[in-house]
Coordinates of C-alpha atoms in Angstrom, one line a residue:
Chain A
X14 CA 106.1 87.8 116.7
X15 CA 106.0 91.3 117.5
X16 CA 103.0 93.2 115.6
X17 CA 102.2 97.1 115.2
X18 CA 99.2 98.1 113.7
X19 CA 97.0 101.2 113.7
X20 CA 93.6 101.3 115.2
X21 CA 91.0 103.5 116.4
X22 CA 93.0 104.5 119.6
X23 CA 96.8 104.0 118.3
X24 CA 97.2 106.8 115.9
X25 CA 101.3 106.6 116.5
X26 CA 103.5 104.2 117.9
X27 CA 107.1 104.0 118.7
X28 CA 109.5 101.3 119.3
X29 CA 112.8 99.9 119.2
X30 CA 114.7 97.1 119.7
X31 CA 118.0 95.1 118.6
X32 CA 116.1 95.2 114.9
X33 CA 116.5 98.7 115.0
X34 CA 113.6 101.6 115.6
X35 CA 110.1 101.9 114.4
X36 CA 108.1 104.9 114.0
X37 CA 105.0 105.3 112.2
X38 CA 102.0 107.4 112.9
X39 CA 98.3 108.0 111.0
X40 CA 96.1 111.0 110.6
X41 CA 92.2 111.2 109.5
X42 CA 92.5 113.9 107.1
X43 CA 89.6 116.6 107.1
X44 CA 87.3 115.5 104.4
X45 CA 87.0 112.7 106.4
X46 CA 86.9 114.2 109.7
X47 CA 83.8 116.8 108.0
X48 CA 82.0 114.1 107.9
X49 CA 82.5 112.4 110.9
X50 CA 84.3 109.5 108.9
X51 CA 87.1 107.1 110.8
X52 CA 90.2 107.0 108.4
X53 CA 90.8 105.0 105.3
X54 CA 94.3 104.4 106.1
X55 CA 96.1 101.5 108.0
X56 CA 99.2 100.0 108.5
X57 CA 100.9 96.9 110.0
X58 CA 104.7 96.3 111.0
X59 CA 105.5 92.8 112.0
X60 CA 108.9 91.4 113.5
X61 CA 109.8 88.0 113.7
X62 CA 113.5 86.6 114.1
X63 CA 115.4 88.5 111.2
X64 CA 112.7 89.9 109.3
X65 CA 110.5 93.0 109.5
X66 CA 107.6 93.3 107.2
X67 CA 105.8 96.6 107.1
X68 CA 102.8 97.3 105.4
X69 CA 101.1 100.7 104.6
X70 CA 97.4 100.6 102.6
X71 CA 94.8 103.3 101.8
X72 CA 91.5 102.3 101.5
X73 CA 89.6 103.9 98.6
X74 CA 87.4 106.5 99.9
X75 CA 85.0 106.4 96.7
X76 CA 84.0 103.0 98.3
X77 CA 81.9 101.3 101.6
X78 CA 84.5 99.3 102.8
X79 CA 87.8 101.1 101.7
X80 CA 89.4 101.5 105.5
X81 CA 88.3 97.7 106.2
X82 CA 90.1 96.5 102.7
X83 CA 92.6 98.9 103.7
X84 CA 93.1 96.9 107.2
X85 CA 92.7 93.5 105.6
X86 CA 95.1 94.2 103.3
X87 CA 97.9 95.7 105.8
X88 CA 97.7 93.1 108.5
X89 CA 96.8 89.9 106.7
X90 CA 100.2 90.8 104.4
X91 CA 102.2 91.6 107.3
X92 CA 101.4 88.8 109.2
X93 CA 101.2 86.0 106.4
X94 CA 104.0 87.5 104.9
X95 CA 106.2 86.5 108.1
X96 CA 105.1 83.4 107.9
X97 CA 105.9 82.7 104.8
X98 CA 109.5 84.2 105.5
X99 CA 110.1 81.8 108.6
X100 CA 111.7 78.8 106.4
X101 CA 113.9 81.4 104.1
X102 CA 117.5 82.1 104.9
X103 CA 118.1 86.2 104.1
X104 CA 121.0 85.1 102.6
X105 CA 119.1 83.7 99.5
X106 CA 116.1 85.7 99.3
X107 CA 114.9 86.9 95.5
X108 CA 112.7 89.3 94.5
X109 CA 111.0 86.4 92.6
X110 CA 110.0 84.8 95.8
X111 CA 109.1 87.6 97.6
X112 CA 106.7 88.5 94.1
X113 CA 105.2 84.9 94.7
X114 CA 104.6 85.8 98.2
X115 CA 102.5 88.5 97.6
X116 CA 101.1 87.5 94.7
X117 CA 99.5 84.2 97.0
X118 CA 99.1 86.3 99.7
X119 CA 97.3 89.5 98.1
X120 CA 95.2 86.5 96.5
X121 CA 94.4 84.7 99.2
X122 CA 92.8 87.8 101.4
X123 CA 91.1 88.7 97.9
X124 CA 89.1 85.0 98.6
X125 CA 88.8 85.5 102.2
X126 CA 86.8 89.0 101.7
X127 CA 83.5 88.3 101.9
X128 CA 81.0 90.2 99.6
X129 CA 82.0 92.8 96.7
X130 CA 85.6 92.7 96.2
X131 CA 85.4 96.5 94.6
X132 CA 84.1 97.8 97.7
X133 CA 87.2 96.9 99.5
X134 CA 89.5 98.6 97.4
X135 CA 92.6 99.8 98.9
X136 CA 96.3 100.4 97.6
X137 CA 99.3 98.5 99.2
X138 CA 102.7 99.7 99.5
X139 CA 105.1 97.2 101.6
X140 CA 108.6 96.7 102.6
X141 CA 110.6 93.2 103.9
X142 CA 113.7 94.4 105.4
X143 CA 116.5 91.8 107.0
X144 CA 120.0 92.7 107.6
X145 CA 121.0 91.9 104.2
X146 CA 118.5 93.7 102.3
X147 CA 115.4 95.4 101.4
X148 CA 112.8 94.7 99.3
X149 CA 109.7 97.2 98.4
X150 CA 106.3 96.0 96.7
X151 CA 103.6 98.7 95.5
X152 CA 100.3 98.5 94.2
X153 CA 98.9 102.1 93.3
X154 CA 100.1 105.5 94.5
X155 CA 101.4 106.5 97.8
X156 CA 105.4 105.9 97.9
X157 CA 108.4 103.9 99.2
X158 CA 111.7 105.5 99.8
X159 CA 115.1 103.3 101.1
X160 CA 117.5 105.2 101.3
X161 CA 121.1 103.8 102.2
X162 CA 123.3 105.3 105.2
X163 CA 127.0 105.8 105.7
X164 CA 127.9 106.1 109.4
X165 CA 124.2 107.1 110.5
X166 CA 124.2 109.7 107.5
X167 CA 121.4 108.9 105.5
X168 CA 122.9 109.5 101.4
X169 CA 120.4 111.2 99.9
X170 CA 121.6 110.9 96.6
X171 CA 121.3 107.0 96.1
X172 CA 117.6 107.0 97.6
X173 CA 115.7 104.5 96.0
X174 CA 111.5 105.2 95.3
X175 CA 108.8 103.3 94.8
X176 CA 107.2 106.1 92.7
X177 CA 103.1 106.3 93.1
X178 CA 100.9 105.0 90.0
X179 CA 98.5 106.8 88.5
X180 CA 95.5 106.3 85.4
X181 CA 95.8 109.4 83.1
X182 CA 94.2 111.4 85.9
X183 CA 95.6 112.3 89.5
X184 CA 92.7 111.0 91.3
X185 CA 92.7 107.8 89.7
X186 CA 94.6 104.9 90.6
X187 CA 95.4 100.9 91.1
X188 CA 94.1 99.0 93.8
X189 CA 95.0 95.1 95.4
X190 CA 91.0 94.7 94.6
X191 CA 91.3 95.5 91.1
X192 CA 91.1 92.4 88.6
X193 CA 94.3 92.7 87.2
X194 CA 95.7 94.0 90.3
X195 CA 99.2 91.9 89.5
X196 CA 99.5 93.9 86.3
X197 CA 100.4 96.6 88.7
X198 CA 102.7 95.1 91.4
X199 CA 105.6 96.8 91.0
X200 CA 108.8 95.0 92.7
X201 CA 111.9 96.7 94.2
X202 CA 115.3 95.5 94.9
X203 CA 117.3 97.8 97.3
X204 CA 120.1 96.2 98.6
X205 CA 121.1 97.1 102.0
X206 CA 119.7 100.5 103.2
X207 CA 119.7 101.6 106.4
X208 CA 116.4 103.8 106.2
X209 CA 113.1 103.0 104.6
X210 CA 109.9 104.9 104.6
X211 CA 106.5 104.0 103.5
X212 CA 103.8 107.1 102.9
X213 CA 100.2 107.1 101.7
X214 CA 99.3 109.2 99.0
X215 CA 98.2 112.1 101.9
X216 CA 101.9 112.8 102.6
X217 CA 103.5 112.5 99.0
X218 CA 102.3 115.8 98.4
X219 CA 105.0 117.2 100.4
X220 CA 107.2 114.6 100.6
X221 CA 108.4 114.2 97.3
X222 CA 109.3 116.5 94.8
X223 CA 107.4 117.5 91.1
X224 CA 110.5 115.9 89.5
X225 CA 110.4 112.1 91.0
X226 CA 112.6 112.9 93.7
X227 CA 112.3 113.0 97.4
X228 CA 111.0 116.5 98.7
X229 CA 114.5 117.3 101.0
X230 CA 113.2 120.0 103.0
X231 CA 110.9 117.5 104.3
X232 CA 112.5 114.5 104.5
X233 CA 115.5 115.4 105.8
X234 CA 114.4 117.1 109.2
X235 CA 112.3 114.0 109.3
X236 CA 114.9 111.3 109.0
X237 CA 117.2 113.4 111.1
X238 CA 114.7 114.2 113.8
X239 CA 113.3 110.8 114.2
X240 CA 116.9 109.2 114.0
X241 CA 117.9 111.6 117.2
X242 CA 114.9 111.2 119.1
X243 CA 113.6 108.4 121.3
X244 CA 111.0 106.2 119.2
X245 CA 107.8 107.0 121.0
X246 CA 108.5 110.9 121.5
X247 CA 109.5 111.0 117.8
X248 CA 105.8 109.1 116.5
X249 CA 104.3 112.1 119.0
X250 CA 106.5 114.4 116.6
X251 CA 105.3 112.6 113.3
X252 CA 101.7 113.0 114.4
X253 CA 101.7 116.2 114.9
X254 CA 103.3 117.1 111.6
X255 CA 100.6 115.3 109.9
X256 CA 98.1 116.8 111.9
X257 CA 99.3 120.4 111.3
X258 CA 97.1 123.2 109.9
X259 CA 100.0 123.7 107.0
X260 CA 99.5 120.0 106.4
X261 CA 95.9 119.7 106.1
X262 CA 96.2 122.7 103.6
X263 CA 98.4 120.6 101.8
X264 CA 95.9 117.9 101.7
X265 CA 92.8 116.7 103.0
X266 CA 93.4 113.4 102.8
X267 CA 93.9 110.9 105.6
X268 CA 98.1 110.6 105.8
X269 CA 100.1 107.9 107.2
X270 CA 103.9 107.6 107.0
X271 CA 105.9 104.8 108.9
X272 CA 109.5 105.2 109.2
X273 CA 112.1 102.2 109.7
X274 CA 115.5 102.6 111.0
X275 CA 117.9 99.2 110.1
X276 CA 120.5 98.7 112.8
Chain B
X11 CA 96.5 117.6 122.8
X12 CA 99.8 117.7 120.5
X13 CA 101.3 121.4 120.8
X14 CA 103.7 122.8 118.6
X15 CA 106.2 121.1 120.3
X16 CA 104.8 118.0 119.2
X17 CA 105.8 118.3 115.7
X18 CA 109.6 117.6 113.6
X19 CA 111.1 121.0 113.6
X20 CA 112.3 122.6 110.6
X21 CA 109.5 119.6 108.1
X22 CA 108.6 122.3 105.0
X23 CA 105.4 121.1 104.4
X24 CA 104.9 122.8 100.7
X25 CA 102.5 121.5 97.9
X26 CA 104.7 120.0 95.5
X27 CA 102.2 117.7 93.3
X28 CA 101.2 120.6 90.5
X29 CA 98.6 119.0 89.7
X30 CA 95.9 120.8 87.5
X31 CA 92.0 121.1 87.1
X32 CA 91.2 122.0 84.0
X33 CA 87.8 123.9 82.8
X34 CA 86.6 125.7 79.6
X35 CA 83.4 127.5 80.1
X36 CA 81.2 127.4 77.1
X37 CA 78.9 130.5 77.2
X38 CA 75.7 131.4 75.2
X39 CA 76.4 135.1 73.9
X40 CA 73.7 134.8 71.0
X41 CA 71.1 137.9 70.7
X42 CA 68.6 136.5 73.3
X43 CA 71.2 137.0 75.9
X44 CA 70.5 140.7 76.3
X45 CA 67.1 139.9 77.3
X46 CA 66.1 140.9 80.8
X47 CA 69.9 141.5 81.4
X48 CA 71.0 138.2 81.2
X49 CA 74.0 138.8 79.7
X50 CA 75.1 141.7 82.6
X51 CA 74.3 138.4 84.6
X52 CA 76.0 136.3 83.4
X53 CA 79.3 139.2 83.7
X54 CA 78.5 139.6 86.8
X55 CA 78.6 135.8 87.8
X56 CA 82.1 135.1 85.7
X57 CA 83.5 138.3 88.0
X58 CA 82.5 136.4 91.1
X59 CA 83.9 132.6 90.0
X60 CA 87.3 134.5 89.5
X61 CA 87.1 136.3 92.8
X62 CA 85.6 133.1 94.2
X63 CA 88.7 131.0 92.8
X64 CA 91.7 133.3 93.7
X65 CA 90.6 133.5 97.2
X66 CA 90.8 130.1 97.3
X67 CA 94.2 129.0 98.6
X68 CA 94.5 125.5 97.0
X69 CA 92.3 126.1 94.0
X70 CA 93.7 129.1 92.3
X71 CA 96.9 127.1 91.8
X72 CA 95.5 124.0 90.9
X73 CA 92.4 125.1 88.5
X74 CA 93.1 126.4 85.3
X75 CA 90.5 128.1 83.4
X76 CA 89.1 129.0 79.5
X77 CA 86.1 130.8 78.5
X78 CA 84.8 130.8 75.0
X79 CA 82.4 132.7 73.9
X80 CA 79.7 131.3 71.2
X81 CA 77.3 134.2 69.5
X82 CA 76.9 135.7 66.0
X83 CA 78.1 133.2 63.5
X84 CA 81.1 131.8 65.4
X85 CA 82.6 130.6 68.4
X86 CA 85.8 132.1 69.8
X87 CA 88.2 132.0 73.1
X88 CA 87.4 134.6 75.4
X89 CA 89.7 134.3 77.5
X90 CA 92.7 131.9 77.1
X91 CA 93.9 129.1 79.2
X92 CA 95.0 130.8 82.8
X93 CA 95.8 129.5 86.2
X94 CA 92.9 130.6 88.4
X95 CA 95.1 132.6 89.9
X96 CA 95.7 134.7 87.2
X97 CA 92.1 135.0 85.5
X98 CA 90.4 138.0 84.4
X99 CA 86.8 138.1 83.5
X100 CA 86.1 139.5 79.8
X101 CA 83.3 141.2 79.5
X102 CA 81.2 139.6 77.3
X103 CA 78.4 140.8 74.7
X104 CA 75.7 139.5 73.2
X105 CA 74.8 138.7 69.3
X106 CA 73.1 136.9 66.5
X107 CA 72.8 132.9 66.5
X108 CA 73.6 130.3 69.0
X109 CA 76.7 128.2 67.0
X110 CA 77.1 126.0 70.3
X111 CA 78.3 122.8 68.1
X112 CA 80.9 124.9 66.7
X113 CA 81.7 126.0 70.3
X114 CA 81.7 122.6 71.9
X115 CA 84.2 121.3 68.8
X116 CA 86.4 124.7 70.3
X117 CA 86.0 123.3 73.9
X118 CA 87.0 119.9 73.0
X119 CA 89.5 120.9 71.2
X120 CA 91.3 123.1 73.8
X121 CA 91.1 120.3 76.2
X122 CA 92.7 117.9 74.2
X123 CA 95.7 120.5 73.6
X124 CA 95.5 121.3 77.3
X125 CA 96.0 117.2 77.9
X126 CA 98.6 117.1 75.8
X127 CA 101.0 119.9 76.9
X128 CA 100.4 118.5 80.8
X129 CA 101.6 115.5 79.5
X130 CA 104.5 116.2 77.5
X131 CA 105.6 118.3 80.8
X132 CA 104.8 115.2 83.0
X133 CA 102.0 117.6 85.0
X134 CA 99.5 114.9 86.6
X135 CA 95.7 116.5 86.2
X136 CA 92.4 115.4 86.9
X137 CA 89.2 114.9 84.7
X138 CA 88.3 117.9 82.7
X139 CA 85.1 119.8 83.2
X140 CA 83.4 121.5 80.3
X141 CA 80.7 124.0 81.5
X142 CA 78.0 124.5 78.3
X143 CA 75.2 127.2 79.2
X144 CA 72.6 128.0 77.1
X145 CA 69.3 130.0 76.9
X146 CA 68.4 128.9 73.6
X147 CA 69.3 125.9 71.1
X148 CA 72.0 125.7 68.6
X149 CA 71.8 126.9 65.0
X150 CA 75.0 125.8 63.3
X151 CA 74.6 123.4 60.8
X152 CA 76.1 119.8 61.7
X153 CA 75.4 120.6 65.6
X154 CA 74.1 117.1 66.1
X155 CA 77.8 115.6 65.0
X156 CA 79.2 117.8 67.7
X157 CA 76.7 117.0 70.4
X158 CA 77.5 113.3 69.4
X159 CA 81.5 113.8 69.4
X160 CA 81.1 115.8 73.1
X161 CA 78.6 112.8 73.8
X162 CA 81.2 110.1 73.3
X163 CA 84.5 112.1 75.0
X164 CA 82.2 112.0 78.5
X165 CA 81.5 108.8 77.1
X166 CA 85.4 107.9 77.5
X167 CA 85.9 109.8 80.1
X168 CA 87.5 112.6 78.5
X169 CA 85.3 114.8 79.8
X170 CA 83.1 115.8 82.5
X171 CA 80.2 118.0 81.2
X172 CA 77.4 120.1 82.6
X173 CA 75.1 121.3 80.6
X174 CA 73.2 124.1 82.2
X175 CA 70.1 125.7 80.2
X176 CA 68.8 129.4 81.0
X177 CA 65.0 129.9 80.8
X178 CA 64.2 129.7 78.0
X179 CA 66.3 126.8 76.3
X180 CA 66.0 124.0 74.5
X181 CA 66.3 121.3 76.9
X182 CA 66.2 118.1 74.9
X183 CA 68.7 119.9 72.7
X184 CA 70.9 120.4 75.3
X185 CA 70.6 117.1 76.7
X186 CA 71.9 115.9 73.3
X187 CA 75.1 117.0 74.7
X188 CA 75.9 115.0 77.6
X189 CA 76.1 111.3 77.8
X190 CA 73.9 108.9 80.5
X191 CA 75.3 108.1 83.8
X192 CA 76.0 105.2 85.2
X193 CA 72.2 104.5 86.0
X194 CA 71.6 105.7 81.8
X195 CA 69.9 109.0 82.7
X196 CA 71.3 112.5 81.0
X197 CA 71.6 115.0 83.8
X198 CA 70.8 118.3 82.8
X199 CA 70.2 121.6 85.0
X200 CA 67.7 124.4 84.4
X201 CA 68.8 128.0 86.1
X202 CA 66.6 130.6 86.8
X203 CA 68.3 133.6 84.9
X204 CA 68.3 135.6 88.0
X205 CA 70.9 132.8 89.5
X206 CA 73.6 133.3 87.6
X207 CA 75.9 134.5 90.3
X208 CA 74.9 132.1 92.5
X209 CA 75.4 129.3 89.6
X210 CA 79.2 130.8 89.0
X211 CA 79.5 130.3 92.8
X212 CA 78.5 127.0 92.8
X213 CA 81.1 126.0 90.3
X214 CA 83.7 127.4 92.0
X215 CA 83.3 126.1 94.9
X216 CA 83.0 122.4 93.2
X217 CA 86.3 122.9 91.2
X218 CA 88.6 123.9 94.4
X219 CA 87.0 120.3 96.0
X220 CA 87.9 118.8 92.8
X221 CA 91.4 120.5 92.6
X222 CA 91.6 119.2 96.3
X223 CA 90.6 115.5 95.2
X224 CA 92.5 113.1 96.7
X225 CA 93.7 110.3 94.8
X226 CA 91.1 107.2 94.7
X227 CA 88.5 109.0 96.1
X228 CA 84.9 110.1 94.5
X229 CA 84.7 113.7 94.8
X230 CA 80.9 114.5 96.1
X231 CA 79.9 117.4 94.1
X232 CA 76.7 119.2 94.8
X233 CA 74.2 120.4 92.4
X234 CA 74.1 123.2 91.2
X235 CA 71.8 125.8 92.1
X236 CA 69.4 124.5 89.9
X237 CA 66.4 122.3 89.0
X238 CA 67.4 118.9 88.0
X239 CA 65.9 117.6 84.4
X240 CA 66.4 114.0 84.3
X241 CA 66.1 112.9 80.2
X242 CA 64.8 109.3 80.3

């Protein structure tokens, strides 16, 4: 099993391989860097055989632990989630049974947190990709985009989203700690797509639109630049567009966007 | 070090969320006001949130702001519902009684309206704030029913309000206003009337950090530059 995961030193990382390319990168925003805070973001990609799982989280910041629920969350999926995917043929995968893998999954690090689970809050946004399809599951805000490709053109106009959740105001949302935390899985069939991205809610500000829709003028050059570019100069790329001054205007938050490119 | 080569050429990074932060300033313009030129205070202070908020790149698009006014035998708006932006202090004058239930049944009122219209036009927002300052203690009859209606929208989460008396007011009446925390204490500030301008500055500065609030996060707001009463 191949496994990418943030940490304190591996802000961006770049690969690819036969299962296509990988780019992903994460940024402390400035409230937390004010402070002196590490970020509340994490994410996982793991690859195994014919399936990639990735798995993007953002740790509450209105709690202790949000950046160590946030980590739980994003590596314990992606690697249990493999597992769990090692005895399926692609052929025959549901969204029912990938709902009943997160569902035990999500549960099962719930138990295995020790302490307050509330204090661990963090939201999950997560893809399984194989050759014959994708399939996106969302807890809370941040976003999911697939977006299908004919002859390396991404097509725009079909993009699929996994739209961010809210409670009646902005700054409240849905969390993998909460008690009814299933109420709010929300479970995407794609089909085959050839291009999937996973954002916190840092980067939705510019990424997508007001109306629902993807923002173009960002996600375009993104797509484009990190489909032309080699894997691990293209995360260099992604980090320092998150990082930028016009970016951390945008938001202070901590952002981290992963990108996935299907063969 | 990542230099500007390091980054995806031609990524428009714009602010697309619209999201608002909405506020509606209750202010005490009874008779008392004019004493020891509160009231020119208090002008002053409104003139310096505005400039404090349009200077502010994030918060005079994402804060929107009403004033009403509460003197004499009724409360009015002062100034309308406006993007920060956009806002222009009226100059205020002061008068008569102190109707402040009639003016907190105006606030609530306009915030409900405000909710409404962001959602019918799908606008995410955050919390409201409703800002009550007094130097006295309401004199409309049937205050105590609007103290308990503004009580129990904080209550629901409605509403987030700070009730901030002037030397000279009522505190316990004021304190009817605002409902217990989390640990079931009433927080309510007292200003020094010479502080007005640094109170307006205080409030503008915590609205831009709210209008900047990122989702799922506890916004750490300062207090204001006042003393603390705690009501137990």
């Amino acid at each position: 099993m191949k496994l990418l995961r943030c940490s304190k030193d591996q802000t961006h990382a770049g690969e690819e391989g036969p299962w296509g390319k990988i780019v992903a990168a994460t940024v402390i925003g400035s409230a937390h860097e004010r402070k002196n805070q590490l970020g509340q973001d994490a994410y996982a990609i793991g690859i195994e055989n014919e399936w990639l799982v990735a798995v993007v989280c953002d740790g509450a910041g209105s709690v202790p632990h949000g950046g160590d629920g946030a980590l739980l969350c994003a590596e314990g999926l992606a690697n249990s989630l493999l597992c769990d995917l090692e005895t399926v043929d692609p052929d025959q995968l549901s969204l029912e049974t990938i709902d009943r893998f997160v569902t035990q999954r999500v549960e099962q690090i719930r138990k295995e947190i020790k302490g307050d689970l509330h204090e661990y809050a963090a939201t999950l946004i997560g893809a399984v990709i194989s050759a014959k399809d994708t399939h996106l599951f969302h807890v809370g805000d941040g976003a999911a985009v697939a977006v299908p490709v004919l002859e390396n053109v991404p097509q725009w106009q079909e993009v699929i989203i996994s739209q961010p959740q809210n409670g009646e105001y902005i700054n409240e949302t849905y969390f993998f700690t909460d008690p009814g935390w299933h109420d709010h899985l929300r479970m995407t069939a794609c089909g085959r797509v050839g291009r999937v991205a996973l954002m916190t809610d840092g980067v939705t500000s510019f990424a997508l639109s007001s109306t629902a829709t993807v923002a173009e003028r960002f996600m375009v050059p993104v797509f484009r630049h990190l489909q032309e570019t080699e894997a691990d100069h293209g995360s260099r790329a992604l980090y320092g567009t998150l990082r930028s001054a016009k970016a951390r205007l945008v938001s202070d938050d901590d952002k981290t966007f992963v990108y996935i490119q299907c063969p | 070090m990542f230099e500007e080569e390091d980054m995806i050429p031609g990524a428009e990074l714009a602010d697309n969320t619209n999201q608002r932060t909405p506020c509606v300033l209750l202010l005490d313009c009874s008779g008392s006001m004019a004493n020891n030129g509160n009231i020119s205070r208090l002008n002053e202070g409104i003139v310096k949130f505005g400039e404090d908020l349009r200077d502010d790149t994030i918060a005079r698009r994402r804060v929107q702001v009403a004033i009403v006014r509460f003197g004499g035998t009724e409360a009015t708006t002062a100034s309308d519902w406006v993007d920060a932006a956009s806002f222009k202090a009226p100059e205020l004058t002061a008068d008569g009684m102190t109707p402040m239930g009639m003016a907190v049944d105006l606030g609530l009122k306009m915030i409900e309206e405000r909710k409404q219209l962001y959602k019918e036009y799908g606008i995410p927002y955050t919390r409201p704030w409703l800002f009550l300052l007094s130097d006295g203690e309401p004199t409309d009859i049937g205050w105590e029913e609007s103290a308990k209606r503004c009580n129990e929208a904080e209550t629901e989460k409605k509403v987030l309000v700070w009730p901030i008396g002037v030397q000279g007011a009522n505190m316990k009446t004021l304190a009817a206003f605002k409902a217990p925390d989390a640990d079931g204490q009433q927080q309510i500030h007292s200003l020094e009337a010479v502080k007005f301008v640094e109170l307006f500055q205080w409030l503008s500065a915590s609205l831009s950090r709210t209008s900047q609030g990122t989702i799922g996060s506890r916004v750490e707001i300062l207090i204001p530059p006042t003393t603390m009463l705690v009501e137990t």
